[in-house]
Tab-separated table of C-alpha atoms and ligand atoms in Angstrom:
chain	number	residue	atom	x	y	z
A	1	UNK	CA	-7.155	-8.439	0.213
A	2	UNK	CA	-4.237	-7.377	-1.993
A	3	UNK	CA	-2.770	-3.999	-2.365
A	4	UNK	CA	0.456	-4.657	-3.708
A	5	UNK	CA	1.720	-7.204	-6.395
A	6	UNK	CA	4.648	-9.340	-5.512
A	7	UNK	CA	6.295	-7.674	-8.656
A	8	UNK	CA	5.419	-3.932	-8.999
A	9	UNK	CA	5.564	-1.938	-11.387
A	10	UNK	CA	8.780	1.170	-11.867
A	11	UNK	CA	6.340	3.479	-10.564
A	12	UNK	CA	4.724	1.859	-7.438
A	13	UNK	CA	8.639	0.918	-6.845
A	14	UNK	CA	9.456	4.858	-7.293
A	15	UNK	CA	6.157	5.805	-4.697
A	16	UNK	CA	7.783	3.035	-2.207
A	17	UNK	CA	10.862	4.264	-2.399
A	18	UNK	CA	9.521	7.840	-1.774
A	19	UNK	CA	7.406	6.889	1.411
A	20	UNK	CA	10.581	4.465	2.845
A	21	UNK	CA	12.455	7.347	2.838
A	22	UNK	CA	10.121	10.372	4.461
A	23	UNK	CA	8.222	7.582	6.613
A	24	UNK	CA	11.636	6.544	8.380
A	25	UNK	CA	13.096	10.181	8.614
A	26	UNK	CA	10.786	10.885	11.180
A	27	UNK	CA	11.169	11.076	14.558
A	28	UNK	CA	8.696	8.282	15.247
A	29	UNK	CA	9.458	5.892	12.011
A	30	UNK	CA	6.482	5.062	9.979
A	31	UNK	CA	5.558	2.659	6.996
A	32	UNK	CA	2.382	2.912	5.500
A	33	UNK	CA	0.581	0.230	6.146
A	34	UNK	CA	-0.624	-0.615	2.551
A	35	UNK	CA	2.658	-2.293	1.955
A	36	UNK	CA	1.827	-5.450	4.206
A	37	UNK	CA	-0.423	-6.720	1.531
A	38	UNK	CA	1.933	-8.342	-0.579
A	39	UNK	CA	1.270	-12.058	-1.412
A	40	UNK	CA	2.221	-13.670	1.508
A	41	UNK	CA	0.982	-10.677	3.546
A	42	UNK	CA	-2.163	-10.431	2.089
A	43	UNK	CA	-2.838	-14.654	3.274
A	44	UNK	CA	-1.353	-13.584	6.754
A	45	UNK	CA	-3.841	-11.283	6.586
A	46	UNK	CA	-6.353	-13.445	5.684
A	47	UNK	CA	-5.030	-16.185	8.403
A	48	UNK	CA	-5.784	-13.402	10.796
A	49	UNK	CA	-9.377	-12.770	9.961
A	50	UNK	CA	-10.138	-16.355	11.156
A	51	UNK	CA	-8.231	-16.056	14.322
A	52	UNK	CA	-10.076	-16.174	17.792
A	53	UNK	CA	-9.111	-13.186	18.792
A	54	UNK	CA	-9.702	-11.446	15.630
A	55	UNK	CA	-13.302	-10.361	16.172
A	56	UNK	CA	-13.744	-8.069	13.446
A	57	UNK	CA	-14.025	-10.008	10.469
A	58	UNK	CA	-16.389	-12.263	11.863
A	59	UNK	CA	-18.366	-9.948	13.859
A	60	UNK	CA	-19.039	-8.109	10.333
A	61	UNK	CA	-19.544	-10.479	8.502
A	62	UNK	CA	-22.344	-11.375	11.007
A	63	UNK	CA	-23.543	-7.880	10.507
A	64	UNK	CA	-23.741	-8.275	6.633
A	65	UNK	CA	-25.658	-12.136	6.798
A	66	UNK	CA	-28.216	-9.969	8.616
A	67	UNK	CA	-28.516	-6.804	7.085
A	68	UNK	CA	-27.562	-7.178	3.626
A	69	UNK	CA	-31.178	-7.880	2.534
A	70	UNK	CA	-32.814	-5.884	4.305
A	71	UNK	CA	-30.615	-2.569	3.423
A	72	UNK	CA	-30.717	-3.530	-0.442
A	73	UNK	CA	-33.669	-4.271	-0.354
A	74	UNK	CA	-34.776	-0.560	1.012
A	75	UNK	CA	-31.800	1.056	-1.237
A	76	UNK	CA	-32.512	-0.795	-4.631
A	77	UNK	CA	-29.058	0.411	-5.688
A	78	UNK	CA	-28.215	0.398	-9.743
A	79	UNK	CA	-24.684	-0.026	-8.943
A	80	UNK	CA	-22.249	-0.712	-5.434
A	81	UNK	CA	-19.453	0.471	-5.747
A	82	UNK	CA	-16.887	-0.870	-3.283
A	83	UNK	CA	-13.780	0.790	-1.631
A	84	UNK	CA	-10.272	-1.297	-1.729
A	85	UNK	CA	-12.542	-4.491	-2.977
A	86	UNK	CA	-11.989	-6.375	0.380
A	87	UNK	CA	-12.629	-9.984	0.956
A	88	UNK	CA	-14.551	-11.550	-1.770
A	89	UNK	CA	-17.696	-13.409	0.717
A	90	UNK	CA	-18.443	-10.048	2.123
A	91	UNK	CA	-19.002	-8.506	-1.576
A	92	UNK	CA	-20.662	-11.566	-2.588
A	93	UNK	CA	-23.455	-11.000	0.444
A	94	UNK	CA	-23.914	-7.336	-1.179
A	95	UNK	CA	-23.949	-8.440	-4.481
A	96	UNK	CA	-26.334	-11.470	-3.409
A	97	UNK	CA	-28.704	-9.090	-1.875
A	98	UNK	CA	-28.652	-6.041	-4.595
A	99	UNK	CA	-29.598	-8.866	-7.150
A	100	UNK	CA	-32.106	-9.893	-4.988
A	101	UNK	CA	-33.582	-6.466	-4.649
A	102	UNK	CA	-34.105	-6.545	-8.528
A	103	UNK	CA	-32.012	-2.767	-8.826
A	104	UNK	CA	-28.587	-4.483	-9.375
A	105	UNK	CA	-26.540	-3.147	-12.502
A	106	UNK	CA	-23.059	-2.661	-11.748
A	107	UNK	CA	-20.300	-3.642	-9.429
A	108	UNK	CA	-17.340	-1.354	-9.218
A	109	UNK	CA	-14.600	-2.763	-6.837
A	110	UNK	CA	-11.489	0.027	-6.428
A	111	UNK	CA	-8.332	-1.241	-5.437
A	112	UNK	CA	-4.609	-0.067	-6.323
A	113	UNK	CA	-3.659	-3.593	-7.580
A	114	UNK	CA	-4.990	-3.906	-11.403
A	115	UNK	CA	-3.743	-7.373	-10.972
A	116	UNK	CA	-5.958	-8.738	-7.930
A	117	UNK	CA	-8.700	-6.912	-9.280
A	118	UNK	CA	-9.371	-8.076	-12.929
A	119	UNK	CA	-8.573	-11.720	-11.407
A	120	UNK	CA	-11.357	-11.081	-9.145
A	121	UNK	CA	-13.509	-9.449	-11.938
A	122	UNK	CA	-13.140	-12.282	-14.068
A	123	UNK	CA	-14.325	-14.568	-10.920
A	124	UNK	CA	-17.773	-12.381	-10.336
A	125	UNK	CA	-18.506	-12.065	-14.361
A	126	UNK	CA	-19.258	-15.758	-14.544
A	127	UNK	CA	-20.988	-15.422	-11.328
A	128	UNK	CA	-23.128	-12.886	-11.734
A	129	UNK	CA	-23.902	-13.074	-15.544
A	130	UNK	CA	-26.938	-10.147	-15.227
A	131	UNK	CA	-24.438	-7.771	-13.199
A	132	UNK	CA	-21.763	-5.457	-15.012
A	133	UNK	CA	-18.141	-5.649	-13.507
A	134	UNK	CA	-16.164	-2.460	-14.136
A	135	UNK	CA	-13.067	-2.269	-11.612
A	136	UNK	CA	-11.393	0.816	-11.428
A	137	UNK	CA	-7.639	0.601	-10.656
A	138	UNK	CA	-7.294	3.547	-7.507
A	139	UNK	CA	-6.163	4.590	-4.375
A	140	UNK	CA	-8.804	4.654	-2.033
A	141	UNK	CA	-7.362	8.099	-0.014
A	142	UNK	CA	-7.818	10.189	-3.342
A	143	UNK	CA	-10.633	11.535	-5.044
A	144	UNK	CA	-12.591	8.865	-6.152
A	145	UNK	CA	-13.206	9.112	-10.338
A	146	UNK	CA	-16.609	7.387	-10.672
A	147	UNK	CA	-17.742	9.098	-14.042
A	148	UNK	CA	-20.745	10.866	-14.675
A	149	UNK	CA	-22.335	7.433	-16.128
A	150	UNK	CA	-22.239	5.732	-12.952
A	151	UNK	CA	-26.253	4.426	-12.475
A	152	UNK	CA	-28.428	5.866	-9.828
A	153	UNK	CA	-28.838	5.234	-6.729
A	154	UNK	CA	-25.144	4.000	-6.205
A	155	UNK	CA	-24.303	2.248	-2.786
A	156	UNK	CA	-20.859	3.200	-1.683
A	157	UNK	CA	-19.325	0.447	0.680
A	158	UNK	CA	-16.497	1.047	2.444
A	159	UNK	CA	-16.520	-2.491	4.610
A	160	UNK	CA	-13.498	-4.607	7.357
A	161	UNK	CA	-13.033	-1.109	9.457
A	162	UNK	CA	-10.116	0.106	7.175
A	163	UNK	CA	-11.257	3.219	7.834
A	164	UNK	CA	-8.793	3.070	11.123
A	165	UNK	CA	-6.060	2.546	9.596
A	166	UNK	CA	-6.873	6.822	8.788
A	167	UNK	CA	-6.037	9.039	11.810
A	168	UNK	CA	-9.071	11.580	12.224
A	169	UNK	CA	-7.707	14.297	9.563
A	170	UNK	CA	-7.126	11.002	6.539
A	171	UNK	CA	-10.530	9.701	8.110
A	172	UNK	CA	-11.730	12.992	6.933
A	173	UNK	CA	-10.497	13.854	3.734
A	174	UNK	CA	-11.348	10.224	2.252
A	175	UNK	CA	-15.073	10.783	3.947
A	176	UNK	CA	-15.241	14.678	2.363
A	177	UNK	CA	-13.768	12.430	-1.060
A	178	UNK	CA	-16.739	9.981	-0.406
A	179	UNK	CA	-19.036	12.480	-0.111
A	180	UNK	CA	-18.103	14.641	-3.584
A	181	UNK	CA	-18.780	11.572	-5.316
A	182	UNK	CA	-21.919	11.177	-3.902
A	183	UNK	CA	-25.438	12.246	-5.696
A	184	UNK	CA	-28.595	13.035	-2.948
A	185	UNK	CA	-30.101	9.840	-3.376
A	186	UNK	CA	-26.890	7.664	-3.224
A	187	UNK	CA	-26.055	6.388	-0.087
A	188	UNK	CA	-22.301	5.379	1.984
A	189	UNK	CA	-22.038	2.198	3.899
A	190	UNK	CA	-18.864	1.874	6.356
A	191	UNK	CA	-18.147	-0.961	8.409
A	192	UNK	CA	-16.072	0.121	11.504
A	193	UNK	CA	-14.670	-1.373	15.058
A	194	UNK	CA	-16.187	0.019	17.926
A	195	UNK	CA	-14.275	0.989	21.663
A	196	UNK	CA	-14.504	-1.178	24.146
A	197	UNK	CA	-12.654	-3.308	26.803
A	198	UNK	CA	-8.762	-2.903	25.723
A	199	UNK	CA	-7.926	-5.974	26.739
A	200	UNK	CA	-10.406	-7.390	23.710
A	201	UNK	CA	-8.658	-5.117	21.034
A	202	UNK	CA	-5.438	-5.431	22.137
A	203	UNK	CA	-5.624	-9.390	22.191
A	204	UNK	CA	-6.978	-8.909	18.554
A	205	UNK	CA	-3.918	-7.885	17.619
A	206	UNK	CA	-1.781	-10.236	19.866
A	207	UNK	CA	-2.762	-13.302	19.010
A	208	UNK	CA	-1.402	-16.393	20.787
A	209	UNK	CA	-0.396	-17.747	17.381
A	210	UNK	CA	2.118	-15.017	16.147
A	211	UNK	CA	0.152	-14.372	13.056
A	212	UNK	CA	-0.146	-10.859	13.570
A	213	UNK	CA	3.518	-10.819	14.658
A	214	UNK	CA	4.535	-12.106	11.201
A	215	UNK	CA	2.030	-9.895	9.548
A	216	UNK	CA	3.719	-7.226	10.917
A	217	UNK	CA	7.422	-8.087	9.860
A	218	UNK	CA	6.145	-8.987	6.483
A	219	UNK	CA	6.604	-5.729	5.860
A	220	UNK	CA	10.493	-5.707	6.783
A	221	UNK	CA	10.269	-9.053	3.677
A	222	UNK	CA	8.688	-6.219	1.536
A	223	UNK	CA	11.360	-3.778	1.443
A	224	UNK	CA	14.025	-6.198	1.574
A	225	UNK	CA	12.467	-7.801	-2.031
A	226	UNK	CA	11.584	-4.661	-3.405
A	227	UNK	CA	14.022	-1.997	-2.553
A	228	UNK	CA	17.122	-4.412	-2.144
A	229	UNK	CA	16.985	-2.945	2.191
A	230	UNK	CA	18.664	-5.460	4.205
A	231	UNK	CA	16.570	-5.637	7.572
A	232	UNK	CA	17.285	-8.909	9.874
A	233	UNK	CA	13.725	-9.843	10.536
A	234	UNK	CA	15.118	-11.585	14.214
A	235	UNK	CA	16.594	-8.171	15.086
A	236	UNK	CA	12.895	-6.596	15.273
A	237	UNK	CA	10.034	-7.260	17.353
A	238	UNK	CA	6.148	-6.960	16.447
A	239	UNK	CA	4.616	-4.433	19.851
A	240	UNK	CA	0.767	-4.069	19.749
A	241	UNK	CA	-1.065	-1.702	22.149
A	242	UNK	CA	-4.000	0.041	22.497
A	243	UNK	CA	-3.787	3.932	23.092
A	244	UNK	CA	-6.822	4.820	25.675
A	245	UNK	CA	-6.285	9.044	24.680
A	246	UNK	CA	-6.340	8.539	21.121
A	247	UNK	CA	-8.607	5.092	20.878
A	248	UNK	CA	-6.448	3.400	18.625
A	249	UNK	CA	-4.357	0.524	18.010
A	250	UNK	CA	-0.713	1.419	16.828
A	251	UNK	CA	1.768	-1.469	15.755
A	252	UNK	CA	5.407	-1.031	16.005
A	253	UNK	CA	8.505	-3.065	14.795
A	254	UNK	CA	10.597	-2.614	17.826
A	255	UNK	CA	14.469	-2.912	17.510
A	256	UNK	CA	16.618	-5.017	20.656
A	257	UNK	CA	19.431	-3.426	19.734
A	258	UNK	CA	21.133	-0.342	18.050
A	259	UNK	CA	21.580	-1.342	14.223
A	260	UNK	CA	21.885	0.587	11.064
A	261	UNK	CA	20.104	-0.736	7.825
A	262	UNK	CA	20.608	-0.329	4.559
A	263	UNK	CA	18.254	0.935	1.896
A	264	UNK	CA	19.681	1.300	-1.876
A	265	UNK	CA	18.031	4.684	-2.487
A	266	UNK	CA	17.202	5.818	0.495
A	267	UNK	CA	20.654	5.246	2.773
A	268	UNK	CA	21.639	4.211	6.000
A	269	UNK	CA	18.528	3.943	8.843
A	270	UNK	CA	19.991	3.965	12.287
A	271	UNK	CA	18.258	2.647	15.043
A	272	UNK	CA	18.792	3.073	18.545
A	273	UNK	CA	17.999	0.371	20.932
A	274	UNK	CA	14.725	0.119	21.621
A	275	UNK	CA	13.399	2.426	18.807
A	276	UNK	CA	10.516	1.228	16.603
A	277	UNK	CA	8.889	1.733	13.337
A	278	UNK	CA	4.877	2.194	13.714
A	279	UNK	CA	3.679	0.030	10.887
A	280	UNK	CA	-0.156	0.929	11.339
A	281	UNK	CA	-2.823	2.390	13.479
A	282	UNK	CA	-6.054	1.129	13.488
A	283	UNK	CA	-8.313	3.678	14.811
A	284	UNK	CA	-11.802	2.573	16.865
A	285	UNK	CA	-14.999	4.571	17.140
A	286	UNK	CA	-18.288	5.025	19.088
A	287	UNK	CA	-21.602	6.157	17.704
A	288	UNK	CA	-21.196	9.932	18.548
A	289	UNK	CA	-17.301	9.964	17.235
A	290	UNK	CA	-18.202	8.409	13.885
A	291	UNK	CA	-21.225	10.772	13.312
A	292	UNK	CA	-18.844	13.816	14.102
A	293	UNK	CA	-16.463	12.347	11.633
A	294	UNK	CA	-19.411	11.788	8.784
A	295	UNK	CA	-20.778	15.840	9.940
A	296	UNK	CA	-17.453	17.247	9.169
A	297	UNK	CA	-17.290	15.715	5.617
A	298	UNK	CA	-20.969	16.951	4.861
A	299	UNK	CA	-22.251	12.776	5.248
A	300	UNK	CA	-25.335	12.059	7.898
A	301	UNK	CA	-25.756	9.477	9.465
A	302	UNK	CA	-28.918	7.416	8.860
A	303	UNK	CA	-28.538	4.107	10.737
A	304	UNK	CA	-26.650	2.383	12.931
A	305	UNK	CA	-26.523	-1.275	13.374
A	306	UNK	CA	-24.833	-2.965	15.506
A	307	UNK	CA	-24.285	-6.541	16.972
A	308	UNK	CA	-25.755	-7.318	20.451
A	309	UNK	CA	-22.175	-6.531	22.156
A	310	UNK	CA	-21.851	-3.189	20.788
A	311	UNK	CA	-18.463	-4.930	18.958
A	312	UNK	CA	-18.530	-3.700	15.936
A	313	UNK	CA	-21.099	-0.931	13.507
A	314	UNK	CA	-22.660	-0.807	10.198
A	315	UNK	CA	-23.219	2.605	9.548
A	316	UNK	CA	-25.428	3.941	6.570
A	317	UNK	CA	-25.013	7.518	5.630
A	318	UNK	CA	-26.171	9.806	3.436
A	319	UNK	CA	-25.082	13.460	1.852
A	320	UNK	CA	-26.071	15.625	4.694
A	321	UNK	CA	-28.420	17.671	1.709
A	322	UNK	CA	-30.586	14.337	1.125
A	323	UNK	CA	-33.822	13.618	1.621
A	324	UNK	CA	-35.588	10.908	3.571
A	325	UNK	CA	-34.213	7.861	5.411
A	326	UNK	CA	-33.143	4.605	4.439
B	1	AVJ	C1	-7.532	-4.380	7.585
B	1	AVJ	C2	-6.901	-2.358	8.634
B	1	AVJ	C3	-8.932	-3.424	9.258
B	1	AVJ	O1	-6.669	-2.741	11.506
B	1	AVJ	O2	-7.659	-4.541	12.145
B	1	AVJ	C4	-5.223	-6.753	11.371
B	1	AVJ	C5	-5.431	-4.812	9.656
B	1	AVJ	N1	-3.624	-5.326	11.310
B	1	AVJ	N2	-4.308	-7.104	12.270
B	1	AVJ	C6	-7.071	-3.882	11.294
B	1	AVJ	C7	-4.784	-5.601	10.758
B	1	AVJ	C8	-3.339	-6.253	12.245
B	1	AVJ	C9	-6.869	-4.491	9.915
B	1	AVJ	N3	-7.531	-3.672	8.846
C-alpha cells in the first residue's frame, strides 16, 4: 500500500501543510494517518502484515483463498472496483476469481497516489490481458466518481479493515458515499477486524519487533522531509492501546519531555511532558455494530463470513432497495 509519494506534488504539500497545522492545534494532537504510507512507511507497513501478531492480513487473506470463488462466482461482476487498491495478492484472488466466473471486464483500483497506481496498472495489464485496467486517482473518504459507463453488476471492495481507521461518523459518510455509487444489482464487499480478547489486538499493534513502533514515527520522518519540521524521532515514543468504551485501537507518539518543534508554515508545536500526538485509530466491529453502520448509510447486509475464531469478517452488502441475496 502507498498513499503518498516520497516526492509530492505543491498541492498534496499545501493539503499536508493544512492538516499539520489544524491536526496539532487540538487539544488531543492528531495526524491523519494516510501520511505513514510514504516509501519506507508503506514497506513497514508491509513488514507488519507478516508479523505474528499481526492477525489481520493473514486472517483475510484466508477469508479471500476461500471465498473469492465462491462469491464471484454467485456475483458474476462486469467490473470490481477496489477502494485505496490495497495489497496486490488480495486483488489478484478477486481478479483470479471474477475471471473465473466468466463476467470479468474491468478493474478499477482508487488510490490518491497516481504514481503507485499506474505502476501497478501496468503490472495487472500484462497479467490479465482479457481484463480492462482503468485506475482512478481519488481519495477514498469523498464521493466516489465512477461514471455512468461503469459495467453492470460492479463489485465494490473495500478489503485490510481500513475502514477503522474511520471513527463511526467517517465510517458513515464513506459507507452513505459507497452506497450513492451503487446501482440495485451491484454489490459492496468490506473486509473488517472483529472485537475480541484485547490482549490479541493490542499485541497486534505491539509487536515484539518494534515494527509498528517505527511505523508509527515514520510519520515524524514524513514531516521532517516534507515540510522542513524538525522532530527528534528519540524524543517520542510509539503507545498502542486498546479502548474497551469505544472498541478501538488509538496510536499515539508520546513525548518524555516538554519540547517545542518547529514547522516552517505552521510554527512552533509545544509539547508538554508526557503529551502525545494520536497518529491513528483503528476501529473494530461485531456483526450487529457493522450492520447498524451499513443501515444508516442505506447498505444491507447480505452475508457474513467469518473465520472459525470469529477474528476477522467478510461482509457482502447490498443497497438496502435491492432485490434478492447473494
Ligand atoms: C491498514 C488501517 C488496517 O489499522 O490495522 C497496522 C494500519 N497500523 N499497524 C490497521 C496499522 C498499525 C492498519 N490498517
Amino acid at each position: 500500500m502507498t498513499s503518498i509519494a516520497d516526492r509530492p506534488d505543491a498541492a498534496t504539500r499545501t493539503a499536508m501543510l493544512r492538516d499539520v497545522a489544524s491536526g496539532l492545534s487540538r487539544p488531543q494532537k492528531e495526524l491523519p494517518p494516510k501520511y505513514f504510507y510514504d516509501r519506507r512507511g508503506s514497506e513497514l507497513f508491509d513488514e507488519i502484515t507478516r508479523l505474528p501478531e499481526y492477525y489481520l492480513t493473514r486472517t483475510e487473506r484466508a477469508l479471500l483463498d476461500c471465498w473469492s470463488g465462491p462469491l464471484m462466482a454467485a456475483l458474476t461482476p462486469a467490473a470490481l472496483v477496489e477502494l485505496g487498491a490495497g495489497s496486490a495478492d488480495k486483488t489478484r484472488l478477486l481478479l483470479d476469481a471474477m475471471v473465473y466466473a466468466g463476467s470479468g471486464e474491468l478493474y478499477v483500483p482508487i488510490d490518491v497516489s497516481a504514481e503507485f497506481l499506474e505502476d501497478a496498472a501496468a503490472h495487472l495489464r500484462e497479467e490479465y490481458p482479457t481484463l480492462g485496467i482503468e485506475p482512478l486517482v481519488g481519495d477514498i473518504a469523498e464521493p466516489l466518481a465512477l461514471g455512468d459507463d461503469l459495467p453492470a453488476p460492479a463489485v465494490i471492495a473495500f478489503l485490510g479493515s481500513t475502514i477503522g481507521n474511520f471513527d463511526p461518523a467517517g465510517a458513515r459518510r464513506l459507507l452513505r458515499n459507497v452506497a450513492r455509487a451503487m446501482r440495485a444489482g451491484d454489490r459492496f464487499l468490506l473486509g473488517a477486524d472483529l472485537r475480541k480478547d484485547p490482549r490479541v489486538i493490542e499485541a497486534a499493534y505491539n509487536d515484539q519487533q518494534g515494527i509498528t513502533a517505527e511505523f508509527n514515527l515514520n510519520v515524524l520522518r514524513v514531516l521532517n522531509r516534507e515540510l522542513g519540521a524538525n522532530f527528534d524521532l528519540d524524543a517520542f515514543e510509539h503507545r498502542a492501546f486498546y479502548d474497551r468504551t469505544l472498541h478501538r485501537i488509538e496510536m499515539h507518539l508520546v513525548s518524555a519531555d516538554d519540547l517545542r518543534v518547529q514547522i516552517p508554515g505552521v510554527g512552533t508545536v509545544p509539547f508538554a511532558g508526557g503529551e502525545s500526538i494520536r497518529t491513528e485509530i483503528s476501529c473494530k466491529y461485531d456483526r450487529e455494530s457493522l450492520s447498524g453502520a451499513l443501515e444508516s448509510a442505506s447498505l444491507r447486509m447480505e452475508r457474513w463470513i467469518t473465520d472459525e475464531t470469529e477474528s476477522y469478517a467478510l461482509i457482502v452488502a447490498a443497497r438496502d432497495d435491492a432485490e434478492g441475496a447473494a
